[in-house]
PDB file of C-alpha atoms in Angstrom:
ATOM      1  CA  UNK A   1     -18.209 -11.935  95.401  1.00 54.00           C
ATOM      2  CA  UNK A   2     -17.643  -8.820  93.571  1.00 59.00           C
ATOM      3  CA  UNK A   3     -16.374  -8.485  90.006  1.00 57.00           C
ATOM      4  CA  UNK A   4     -13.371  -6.853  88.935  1.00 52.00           C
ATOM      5  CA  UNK A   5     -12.546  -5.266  85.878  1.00 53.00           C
ATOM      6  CA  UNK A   6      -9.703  -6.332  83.356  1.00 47.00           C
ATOM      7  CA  UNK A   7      -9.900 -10.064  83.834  1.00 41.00           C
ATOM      8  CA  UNK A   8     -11.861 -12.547  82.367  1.00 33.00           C
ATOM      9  CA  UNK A   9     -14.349 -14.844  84.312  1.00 32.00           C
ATOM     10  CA  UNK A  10     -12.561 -17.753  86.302  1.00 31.00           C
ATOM     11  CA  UNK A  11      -8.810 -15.836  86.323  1.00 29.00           C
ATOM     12  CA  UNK A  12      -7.119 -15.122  89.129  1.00 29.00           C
ATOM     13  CA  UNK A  13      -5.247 -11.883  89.905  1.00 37.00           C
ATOM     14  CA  UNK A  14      -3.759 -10.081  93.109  1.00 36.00           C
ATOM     15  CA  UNK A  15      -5.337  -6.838  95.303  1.00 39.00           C
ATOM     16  CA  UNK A  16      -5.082  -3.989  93.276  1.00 39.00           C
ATOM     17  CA  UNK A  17      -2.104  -1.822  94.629  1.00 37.00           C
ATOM     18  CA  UNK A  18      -2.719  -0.260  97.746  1.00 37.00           C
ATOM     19  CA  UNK A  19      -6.152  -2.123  98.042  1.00 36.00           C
ATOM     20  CA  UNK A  20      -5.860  -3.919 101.085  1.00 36.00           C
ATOM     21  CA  UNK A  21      -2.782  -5.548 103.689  1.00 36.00           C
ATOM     22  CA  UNK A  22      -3.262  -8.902 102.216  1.00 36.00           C
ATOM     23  CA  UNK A  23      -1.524  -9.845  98.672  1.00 34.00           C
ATOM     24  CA  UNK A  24      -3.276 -12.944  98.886  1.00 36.00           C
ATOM     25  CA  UNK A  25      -5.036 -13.857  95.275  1.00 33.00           C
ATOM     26  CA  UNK A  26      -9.107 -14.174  94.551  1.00 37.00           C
ATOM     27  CA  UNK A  27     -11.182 -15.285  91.862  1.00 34.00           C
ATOM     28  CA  UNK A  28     -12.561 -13.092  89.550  1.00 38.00           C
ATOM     29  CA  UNK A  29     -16.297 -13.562  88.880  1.00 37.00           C
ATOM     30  CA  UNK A  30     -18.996 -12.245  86.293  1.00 38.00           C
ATOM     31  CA  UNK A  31     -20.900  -9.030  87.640  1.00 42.00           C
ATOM     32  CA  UNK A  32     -24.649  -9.919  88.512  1.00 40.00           C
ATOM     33  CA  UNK A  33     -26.948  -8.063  85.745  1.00 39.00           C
ATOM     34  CA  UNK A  34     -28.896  -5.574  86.966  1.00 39.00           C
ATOM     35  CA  UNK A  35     -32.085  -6.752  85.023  1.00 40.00           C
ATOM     36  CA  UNK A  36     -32.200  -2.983  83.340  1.00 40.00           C
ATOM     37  CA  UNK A  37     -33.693  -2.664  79.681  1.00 38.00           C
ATOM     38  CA  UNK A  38     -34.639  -0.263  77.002  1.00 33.00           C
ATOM     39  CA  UNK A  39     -38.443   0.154  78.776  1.00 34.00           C
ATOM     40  CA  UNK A  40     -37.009   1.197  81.801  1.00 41.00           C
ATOM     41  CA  UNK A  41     -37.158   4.503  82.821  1.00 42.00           C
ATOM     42  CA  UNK A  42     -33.682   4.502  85.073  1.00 45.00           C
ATOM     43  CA  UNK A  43     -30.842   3.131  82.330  1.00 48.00           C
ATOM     44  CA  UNK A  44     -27.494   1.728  84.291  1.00 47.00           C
ATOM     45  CA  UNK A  45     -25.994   1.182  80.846  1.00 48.00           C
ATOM     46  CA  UNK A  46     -23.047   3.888  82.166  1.00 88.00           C
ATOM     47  CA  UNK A  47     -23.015   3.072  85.429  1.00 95.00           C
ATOM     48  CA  UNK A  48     -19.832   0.025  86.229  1.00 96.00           C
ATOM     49  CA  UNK A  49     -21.146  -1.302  89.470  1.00 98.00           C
ATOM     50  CA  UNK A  50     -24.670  -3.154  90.111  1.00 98.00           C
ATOM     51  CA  UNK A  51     -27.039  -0.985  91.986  1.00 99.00           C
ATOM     52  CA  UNK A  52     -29.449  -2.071  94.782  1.00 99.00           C
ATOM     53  CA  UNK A  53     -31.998  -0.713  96.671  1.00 99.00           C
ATOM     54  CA  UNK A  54     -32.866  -1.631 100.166  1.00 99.00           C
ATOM     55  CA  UNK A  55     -36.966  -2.355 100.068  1.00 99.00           C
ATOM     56  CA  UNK A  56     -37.234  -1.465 103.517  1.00 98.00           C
ATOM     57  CA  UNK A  57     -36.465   2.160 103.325  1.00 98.00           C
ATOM     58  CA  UNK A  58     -37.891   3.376 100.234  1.00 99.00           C
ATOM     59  CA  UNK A  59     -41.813   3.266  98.664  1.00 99.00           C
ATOM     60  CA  UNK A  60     -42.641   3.347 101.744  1.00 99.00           C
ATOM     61  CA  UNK A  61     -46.405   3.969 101.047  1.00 98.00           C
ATOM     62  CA  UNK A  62     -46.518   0.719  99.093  1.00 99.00           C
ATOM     63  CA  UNK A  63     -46.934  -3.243 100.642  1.00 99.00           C
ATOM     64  CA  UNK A  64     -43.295  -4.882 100.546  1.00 99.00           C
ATOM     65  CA  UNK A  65     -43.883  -6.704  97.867  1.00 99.00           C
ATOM     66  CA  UNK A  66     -45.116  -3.706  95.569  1.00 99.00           C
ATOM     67  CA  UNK A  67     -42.011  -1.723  96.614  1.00 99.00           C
ATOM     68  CA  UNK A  68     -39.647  -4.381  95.172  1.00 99.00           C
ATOM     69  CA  UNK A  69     -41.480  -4.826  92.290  1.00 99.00           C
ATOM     70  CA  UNK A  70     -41.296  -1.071  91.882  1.00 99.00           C
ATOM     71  CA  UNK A  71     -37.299  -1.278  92.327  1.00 99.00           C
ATOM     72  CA  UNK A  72     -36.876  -3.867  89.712  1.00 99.00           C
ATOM     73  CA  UNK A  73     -39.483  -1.852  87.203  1.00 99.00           C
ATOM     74  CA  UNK A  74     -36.651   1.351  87.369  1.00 99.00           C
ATOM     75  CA  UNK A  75     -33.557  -1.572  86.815  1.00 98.00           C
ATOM     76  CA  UNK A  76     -32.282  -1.463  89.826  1.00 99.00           C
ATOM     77  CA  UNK A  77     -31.758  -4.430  91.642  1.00 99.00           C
ATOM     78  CA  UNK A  78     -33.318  -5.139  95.269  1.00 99.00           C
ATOM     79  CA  UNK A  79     -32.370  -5.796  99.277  1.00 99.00           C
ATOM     80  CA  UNK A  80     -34.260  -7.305 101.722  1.00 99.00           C
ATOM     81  CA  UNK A  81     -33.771  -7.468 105.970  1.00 97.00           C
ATOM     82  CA  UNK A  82     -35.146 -10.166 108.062  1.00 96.00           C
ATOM     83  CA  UNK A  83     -36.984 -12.850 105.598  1.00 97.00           C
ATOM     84  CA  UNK A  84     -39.020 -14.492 108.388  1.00 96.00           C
ATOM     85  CA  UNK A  85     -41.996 -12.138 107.941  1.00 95.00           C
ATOM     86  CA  UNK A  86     -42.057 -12.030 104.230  1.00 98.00           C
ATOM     87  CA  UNK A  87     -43.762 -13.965 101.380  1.00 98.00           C
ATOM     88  CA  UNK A  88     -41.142 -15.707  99.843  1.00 99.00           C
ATOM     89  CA  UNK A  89     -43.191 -16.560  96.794  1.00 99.00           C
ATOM     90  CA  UNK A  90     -44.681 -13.499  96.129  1.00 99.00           C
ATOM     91  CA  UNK A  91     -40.965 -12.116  96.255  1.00 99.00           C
ATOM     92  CA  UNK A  92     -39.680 -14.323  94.176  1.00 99.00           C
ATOM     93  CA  UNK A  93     -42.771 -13.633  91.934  1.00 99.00           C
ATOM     94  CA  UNK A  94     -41.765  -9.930  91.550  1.00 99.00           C
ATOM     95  CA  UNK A  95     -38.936 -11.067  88.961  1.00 98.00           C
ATOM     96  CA  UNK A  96     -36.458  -8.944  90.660  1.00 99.00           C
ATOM     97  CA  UNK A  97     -32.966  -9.097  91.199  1.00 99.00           C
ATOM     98  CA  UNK A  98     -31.951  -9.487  94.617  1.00 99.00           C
ATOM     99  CA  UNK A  99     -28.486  -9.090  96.235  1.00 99.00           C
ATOM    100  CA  UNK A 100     -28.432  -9.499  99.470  1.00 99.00           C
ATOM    101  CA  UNK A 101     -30.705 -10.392 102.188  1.00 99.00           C
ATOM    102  CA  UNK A 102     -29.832 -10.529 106.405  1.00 98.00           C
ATOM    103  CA  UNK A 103     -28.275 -14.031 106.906  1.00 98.00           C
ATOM    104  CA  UNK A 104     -30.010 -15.194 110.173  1.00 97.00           C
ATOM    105  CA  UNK A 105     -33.251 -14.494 112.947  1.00 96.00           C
ATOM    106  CA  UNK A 106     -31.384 -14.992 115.907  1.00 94.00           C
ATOM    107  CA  UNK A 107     -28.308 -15.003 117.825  1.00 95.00           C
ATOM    108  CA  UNK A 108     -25.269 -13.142 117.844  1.00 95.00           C
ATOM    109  CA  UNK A 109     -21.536 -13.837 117.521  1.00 96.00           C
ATOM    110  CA  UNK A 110     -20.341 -13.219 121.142  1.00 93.00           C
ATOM    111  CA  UNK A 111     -22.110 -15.867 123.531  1.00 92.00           C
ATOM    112  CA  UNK A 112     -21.975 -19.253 123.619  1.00 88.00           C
ATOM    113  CA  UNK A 113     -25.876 -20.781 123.057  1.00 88.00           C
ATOM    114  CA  UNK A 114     -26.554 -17.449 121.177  1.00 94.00           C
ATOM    115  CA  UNK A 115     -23.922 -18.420 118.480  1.00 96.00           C
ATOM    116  CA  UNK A 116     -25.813 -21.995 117.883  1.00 96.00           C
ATOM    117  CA  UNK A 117     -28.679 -20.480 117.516  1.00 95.00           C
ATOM    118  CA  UNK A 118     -27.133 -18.268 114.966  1.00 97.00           C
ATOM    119  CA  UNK A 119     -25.674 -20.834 112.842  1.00 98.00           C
ATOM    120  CA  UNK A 120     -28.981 -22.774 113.088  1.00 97.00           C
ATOM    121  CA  UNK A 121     -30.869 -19.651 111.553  1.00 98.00           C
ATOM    122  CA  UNK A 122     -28.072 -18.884 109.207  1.00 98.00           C
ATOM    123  CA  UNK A 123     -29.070 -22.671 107.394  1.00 98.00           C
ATOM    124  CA  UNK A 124     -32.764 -21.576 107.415  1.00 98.00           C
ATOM    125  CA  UNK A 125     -31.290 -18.538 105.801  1.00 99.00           C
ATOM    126  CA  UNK A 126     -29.873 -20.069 102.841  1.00 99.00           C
ATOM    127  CA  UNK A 127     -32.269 -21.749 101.779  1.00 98.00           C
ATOM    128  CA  UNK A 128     -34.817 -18.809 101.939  1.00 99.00           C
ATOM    129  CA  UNK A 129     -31.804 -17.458  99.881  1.00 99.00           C
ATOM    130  CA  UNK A 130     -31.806 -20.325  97.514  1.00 99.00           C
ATOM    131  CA  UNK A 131     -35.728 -19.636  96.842  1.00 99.00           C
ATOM    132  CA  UNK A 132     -34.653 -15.744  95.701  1.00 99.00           C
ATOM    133  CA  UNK A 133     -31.659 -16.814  94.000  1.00 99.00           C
ATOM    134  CA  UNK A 134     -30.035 -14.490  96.166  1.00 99.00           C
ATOM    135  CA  UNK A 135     -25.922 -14.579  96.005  1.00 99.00           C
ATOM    136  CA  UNK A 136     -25.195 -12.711  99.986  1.00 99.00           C
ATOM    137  CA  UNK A 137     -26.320 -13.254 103.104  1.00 99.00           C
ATOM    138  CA  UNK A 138     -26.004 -10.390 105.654  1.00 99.00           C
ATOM    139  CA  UNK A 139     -24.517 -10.363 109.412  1.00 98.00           C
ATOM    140  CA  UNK A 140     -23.950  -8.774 112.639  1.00 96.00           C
ATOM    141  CA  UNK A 141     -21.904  -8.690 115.597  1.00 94.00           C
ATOM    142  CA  UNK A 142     -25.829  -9.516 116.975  1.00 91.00           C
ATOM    143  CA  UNK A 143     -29.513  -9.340 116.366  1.00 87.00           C
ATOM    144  CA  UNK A 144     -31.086  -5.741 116.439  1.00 90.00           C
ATOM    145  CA  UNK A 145     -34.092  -5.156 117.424  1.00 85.00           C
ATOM    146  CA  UNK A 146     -36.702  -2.945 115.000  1.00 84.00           C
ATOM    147  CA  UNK A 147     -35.013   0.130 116.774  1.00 85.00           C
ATOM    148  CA  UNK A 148     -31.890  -0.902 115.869  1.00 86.00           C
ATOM    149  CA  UNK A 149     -30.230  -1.575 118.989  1.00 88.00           C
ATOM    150  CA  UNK A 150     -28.448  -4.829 119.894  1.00 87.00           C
ATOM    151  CA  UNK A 151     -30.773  -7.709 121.482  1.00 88.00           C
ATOM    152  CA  UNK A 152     -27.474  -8.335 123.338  1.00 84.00           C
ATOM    153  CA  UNK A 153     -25.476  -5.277 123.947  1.00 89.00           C
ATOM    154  CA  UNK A 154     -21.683  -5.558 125.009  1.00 91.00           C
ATOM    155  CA  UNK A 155     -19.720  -3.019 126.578  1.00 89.00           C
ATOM    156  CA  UNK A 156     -16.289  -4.404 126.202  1.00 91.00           C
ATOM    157  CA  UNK A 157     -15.334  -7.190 123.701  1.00 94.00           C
ATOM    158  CA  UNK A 158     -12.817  -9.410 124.890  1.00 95.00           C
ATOM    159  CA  UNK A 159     -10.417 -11.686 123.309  1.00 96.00           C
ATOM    160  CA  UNK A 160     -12.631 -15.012 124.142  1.00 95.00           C
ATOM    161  CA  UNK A 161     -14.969 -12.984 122.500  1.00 95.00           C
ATOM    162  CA  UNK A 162     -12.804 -12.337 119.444  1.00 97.00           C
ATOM    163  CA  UNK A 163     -11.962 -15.952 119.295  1.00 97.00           C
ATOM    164  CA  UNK A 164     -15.756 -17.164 119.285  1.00 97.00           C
ATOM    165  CA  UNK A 165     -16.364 -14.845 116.341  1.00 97.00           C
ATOM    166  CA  UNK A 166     -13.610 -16.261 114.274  1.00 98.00           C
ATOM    167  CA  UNK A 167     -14.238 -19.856 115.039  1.00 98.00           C
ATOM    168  CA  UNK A 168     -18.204 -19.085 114.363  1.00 98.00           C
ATOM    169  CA  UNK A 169     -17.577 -16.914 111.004  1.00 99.00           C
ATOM    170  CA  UNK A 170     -15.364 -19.561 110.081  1.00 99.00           C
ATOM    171  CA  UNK A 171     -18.276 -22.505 110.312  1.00 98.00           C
ATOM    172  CA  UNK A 172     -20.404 -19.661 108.270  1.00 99.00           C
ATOM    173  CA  UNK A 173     -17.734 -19.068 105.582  1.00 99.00           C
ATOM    174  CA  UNK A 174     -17.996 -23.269 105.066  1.00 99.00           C
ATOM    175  CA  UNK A 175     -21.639 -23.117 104.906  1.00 99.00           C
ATOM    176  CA  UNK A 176     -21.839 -20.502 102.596  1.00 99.00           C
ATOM    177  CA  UNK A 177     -18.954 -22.485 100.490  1.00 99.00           C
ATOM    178  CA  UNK A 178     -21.760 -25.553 100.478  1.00 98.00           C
ATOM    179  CA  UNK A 179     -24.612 -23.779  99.596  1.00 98.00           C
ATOM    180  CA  UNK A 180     -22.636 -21.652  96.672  1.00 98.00           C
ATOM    181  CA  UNK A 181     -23.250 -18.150  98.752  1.00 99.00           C
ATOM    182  CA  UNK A 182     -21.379 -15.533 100.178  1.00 99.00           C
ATOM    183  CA  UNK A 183     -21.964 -14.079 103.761  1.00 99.00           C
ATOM    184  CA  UNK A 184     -21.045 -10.418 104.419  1.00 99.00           C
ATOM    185  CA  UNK A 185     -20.516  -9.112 107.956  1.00 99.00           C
ATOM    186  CA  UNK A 186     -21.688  -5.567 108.068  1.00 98.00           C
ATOM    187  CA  UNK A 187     -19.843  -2.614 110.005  1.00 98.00           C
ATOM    188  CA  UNK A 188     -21.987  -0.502 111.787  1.00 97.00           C
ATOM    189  CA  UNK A 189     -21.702   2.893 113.867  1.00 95.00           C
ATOM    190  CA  UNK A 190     -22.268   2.761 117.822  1.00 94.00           C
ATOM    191  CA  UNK A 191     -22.222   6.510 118.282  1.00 95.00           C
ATOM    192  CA  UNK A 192     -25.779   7.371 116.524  1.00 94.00           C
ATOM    193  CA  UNK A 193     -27.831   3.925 115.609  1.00 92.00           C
ATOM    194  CA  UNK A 194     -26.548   1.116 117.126  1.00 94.00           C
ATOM    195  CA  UNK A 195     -24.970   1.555 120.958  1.00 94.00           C
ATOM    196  CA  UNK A 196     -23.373  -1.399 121.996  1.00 94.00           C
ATOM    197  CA  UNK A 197     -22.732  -3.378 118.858  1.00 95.00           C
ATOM    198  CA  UNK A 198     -19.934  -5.904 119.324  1.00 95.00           C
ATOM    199  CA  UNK A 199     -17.509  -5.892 116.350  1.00 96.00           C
ATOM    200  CA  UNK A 200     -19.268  -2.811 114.551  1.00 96.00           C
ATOM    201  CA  UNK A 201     -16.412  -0.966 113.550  1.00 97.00           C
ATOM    202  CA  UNK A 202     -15.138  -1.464 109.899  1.00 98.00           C
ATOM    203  CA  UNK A 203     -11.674  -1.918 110.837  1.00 97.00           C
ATOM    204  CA  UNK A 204     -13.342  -5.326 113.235  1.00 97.00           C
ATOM    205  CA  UNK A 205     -15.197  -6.826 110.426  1.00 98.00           C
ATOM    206  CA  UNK A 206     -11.839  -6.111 108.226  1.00 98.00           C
ATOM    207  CA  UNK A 207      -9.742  -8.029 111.434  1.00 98.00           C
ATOM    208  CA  UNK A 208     -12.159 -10.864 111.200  1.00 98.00           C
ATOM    209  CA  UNK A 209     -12.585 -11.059 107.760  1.00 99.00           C
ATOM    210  CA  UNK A 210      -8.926 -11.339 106.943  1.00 98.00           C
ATOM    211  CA  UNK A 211      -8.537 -13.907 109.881  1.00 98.00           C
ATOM    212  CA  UNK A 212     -10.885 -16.673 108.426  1.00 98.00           C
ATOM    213  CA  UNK A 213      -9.421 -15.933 105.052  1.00 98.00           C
ATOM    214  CA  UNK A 214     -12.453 -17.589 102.802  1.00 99.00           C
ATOM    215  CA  UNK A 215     -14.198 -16.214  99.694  1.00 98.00           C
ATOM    216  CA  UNK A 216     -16.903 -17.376 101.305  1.00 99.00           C
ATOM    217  CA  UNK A 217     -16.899 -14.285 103.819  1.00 99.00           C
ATOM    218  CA  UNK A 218     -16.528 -10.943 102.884  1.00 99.00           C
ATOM    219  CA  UNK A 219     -17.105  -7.444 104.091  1.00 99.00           C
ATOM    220  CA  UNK A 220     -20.366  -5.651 103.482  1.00 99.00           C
ATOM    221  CA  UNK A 221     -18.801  -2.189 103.631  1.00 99.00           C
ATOM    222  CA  UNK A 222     -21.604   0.473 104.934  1.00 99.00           C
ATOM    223  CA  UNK A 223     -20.187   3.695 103.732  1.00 99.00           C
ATOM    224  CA  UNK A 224     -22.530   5.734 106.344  1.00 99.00           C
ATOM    225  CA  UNK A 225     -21.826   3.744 109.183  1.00 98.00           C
ATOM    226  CA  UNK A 226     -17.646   3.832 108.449  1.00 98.00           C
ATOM    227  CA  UNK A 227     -18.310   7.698 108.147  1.00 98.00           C
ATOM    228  CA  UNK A 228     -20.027   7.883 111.323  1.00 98.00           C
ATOM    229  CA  UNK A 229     -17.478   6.396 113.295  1.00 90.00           C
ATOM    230  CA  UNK A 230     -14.342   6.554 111.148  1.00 96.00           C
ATOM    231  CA  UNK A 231     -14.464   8.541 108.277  1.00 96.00           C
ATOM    232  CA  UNK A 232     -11.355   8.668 105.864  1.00 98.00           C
ATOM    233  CA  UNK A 233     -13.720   6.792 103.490  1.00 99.00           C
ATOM    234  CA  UNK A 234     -11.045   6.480 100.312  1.00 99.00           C
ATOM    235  CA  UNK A 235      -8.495   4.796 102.364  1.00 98.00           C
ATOM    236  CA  UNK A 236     -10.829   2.972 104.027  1.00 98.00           C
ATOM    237  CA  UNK A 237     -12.304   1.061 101.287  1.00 98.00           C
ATOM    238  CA  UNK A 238      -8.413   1.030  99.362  1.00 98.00           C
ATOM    239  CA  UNK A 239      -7.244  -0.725 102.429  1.00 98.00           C
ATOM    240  CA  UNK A 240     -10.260  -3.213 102.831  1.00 98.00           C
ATOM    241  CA  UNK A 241      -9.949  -4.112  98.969  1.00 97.00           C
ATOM    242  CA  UNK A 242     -10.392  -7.737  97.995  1.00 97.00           C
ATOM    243  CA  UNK A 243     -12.427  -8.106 101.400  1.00 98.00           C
ATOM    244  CA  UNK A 244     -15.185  -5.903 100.031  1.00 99.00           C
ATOM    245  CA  UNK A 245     -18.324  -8.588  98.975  1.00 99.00           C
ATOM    246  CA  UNK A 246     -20.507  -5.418  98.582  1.00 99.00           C
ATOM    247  CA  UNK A 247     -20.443  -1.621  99.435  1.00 99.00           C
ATOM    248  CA  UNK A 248     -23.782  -0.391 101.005  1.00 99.00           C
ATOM    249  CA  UNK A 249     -24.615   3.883 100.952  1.00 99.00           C
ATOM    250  CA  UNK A 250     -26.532   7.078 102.376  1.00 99.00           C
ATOM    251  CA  UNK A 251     -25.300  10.110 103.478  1.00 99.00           C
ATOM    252  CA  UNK A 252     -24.408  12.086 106.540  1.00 98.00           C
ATOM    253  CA  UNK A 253     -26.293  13.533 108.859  1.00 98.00           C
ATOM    254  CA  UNK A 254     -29.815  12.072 108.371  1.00 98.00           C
ATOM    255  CA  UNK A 255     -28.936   8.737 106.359  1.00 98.00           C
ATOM    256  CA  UNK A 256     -30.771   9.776 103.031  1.00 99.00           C
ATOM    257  CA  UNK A 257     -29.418   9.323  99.745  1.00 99.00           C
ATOM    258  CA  UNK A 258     -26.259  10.396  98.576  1.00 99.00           C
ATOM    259  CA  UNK A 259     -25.883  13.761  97.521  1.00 98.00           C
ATOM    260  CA  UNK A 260     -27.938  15.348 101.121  1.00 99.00           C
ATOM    261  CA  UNK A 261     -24.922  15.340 103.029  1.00 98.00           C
ATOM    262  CA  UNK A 262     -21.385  15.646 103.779  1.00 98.00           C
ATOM    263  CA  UNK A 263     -20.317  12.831 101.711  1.00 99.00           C
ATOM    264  CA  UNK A 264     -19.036  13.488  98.469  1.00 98.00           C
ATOM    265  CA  UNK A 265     -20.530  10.237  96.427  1.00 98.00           C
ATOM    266  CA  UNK A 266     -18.752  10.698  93.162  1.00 97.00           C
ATOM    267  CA  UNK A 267     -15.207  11.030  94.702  1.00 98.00           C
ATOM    268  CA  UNK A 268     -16.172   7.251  96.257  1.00 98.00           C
ATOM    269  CA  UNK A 269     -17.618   6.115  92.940  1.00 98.00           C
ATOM    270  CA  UNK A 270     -14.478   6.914  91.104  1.00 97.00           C
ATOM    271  CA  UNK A 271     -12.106   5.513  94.046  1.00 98.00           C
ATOM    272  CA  UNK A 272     -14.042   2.164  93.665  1.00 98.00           C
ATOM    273  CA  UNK A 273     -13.816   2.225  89.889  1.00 97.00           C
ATOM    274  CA  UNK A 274     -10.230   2.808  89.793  1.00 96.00           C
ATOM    275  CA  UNK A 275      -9.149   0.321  92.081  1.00 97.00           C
ATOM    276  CA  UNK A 276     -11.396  -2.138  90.051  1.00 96.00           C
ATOM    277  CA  UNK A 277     -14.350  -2.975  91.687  1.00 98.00           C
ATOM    278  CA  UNK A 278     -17.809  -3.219  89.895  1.00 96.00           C
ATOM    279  CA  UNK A 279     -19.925  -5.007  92.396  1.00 98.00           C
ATOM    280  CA  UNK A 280     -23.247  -4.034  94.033  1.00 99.00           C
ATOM    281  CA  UNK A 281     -23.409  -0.829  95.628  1.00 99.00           C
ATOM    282  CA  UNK A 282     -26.277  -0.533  97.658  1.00 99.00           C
ATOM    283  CA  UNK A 283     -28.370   1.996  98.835  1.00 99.00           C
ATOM    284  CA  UNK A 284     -29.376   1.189 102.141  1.00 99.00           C
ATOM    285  CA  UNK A 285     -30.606   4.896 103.250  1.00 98.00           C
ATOM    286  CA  UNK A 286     -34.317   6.873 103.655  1.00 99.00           C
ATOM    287  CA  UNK A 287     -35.761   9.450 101.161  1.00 99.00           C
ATOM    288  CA  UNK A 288     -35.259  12.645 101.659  1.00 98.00           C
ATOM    289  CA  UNK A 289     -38.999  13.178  99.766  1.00 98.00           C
ATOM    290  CA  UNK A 290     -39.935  11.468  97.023  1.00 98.00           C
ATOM    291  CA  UNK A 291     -38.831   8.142  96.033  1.00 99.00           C
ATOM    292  CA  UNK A 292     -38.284   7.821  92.940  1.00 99.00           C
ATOM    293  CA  UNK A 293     -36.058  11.038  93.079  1.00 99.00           C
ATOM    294  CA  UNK A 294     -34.333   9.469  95.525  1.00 99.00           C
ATOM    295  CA  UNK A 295     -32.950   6.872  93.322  1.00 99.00           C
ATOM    296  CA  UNK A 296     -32.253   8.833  90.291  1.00 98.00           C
ATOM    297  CA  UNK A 297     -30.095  10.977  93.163  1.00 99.00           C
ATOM    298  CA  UNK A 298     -28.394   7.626  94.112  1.00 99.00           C
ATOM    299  CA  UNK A 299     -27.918   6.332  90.327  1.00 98.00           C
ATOM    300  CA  UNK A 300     -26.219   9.813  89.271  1.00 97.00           C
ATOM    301  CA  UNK A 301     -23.832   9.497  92.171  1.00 98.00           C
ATOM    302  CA  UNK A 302     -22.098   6.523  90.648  1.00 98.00           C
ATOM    303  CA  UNK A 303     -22.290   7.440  87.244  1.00 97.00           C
ATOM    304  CA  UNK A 304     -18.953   8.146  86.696  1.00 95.00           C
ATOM    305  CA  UNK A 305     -18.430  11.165  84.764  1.00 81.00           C
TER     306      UNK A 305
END
């Protein structure tokens, strides 16, 4: 659950105005550290949010494990996709922190067995998650497959369909209450990467979030995706508010890191800041070249000024 600024861990306090339709109230919690020190060579010491780095798009020349070790060694903290084939251990060995992670293998929030088998993986997922000590667990409308695409595409999603989601993101919200995590259900863009994605819009995982109305379930708010297929980014994340568990990045065309596109990064960084946030913001986005340039790119995009 994201922190907000000018409270005190364990208050209480409503949406900042004009951040979201719902006045209802939420706890305010202690930002994660990022694990930065003085030896680092990337400081976050002006930065107000927590910055990740998804391990799947970046050092790409390295082994997985080497690239999130390589993440935590420039203070930033670290993302993962599917767990199931990764060494746990040798993660966990790395010393990094990591902030979110994809919340289930299989199945998909639309048909009937699908959605067991979801909720099944989902409890293999937390305690993976427990191992890492990671806080968020991520989800989709459905499974994609290493293109991308939907295992199980739908064309039209209809109002059964909206009522299965609900009553399964409700059982989620629950399980994540038990096991003292947080799942996020990610918005995604059908016009360019994912065709066919139930509930991939941001204003859908907003609808749904609202609906089940749990700390427990939040929004993971991809800023590339929502520009893809909505754009008006500011109001966007104003209006989505207190749903927000986590805000994930890269720019437009090309999804690289901020600052090779048409997104203007600092503008966002600011809008967060002001309307209190100071979670994770993730970078979840290819290199344009190198790296490690990459992420200082990323890091001066939130610094606010």
């Amino acid at each position: 659950m994201p922190a907000y600024r000018g409270q005190t861990p364990g208050q209480w306090r409503r949406c900042p105005s004009g951040a979201g339709h719902c006045p209802r109230l939420h706890r305010v919690v202690p930002a994660r550290p990022t694990g930065g020190g003085v030896t680092r060579s990337l400081r976050m010491s002006s930065i107000p949010f927590t910055l990740a780095v998804s391990a799947e798009m970046v050092f790409l020349d390295l082994p997985f494990t080497e690239r999130v070790r390589r993440i935590h060694e420039l203070g930033f903290s670290a993302e993962i996709w599917s767990w199931a084939n990764k060494d746990i251990a040798a993660l966990a060995a790395t010393g990094a922190n990591f902030t979110s992670m994809t919340g289930y293998t299989h199945g998909n929030l639309t048909d009937a067995n699908a959605i067991q088998h979801l909720l099944d993986s989902a409890r293999e997922s937390v305690a993976v998650a427990a191992r890492l000590n990671c806080p968020s667990l991520n989800l989709h409308g459905t499974g994609l497959d290493d293109k991308g695409l939907p295992v199980n595409p739908v064309a039209h999603v209809n109002g059964r369909m909206w009522l299965s989601a609900c009553k399964t993101l409700e059982k989620l919200a629950r399980l994540g209450e038990e096991a003292g995590r947080v799942f996020l259900l990610e918005n995604l863009n059908t016009e360019v990467d994912h065709p066919g994605t139930p509930f991939a819009r941001a204003e859908d995982t907003l609808a749904l979030i609202e609906a089940v109305g749990s700390p427990h379930l939040k929004m993971n708010l991809d800023l590339y995706h929502a520009q893809i297929g909505e754009g008006n980014l500011i109001e966007l994340i104003q209006r989505s508010g207190s749903a927000i568990g986590e805000i994930q990045v890269a720019d437009v065309p090309g999804r690289q890191e901020p600052g090779t596109g048409e997104i203007h990064y600092p503008a966002i960084a600011r809008a967060l800041f002001d309307m209190g946030y100071t979670g994770v913001v993730g970078l979840e986005g290819w290199a344009s070249g190198n790296s490690e340039a990459a992420l200082e790119r990323f890091k001066k995009a939130f610094t606010l000024a």
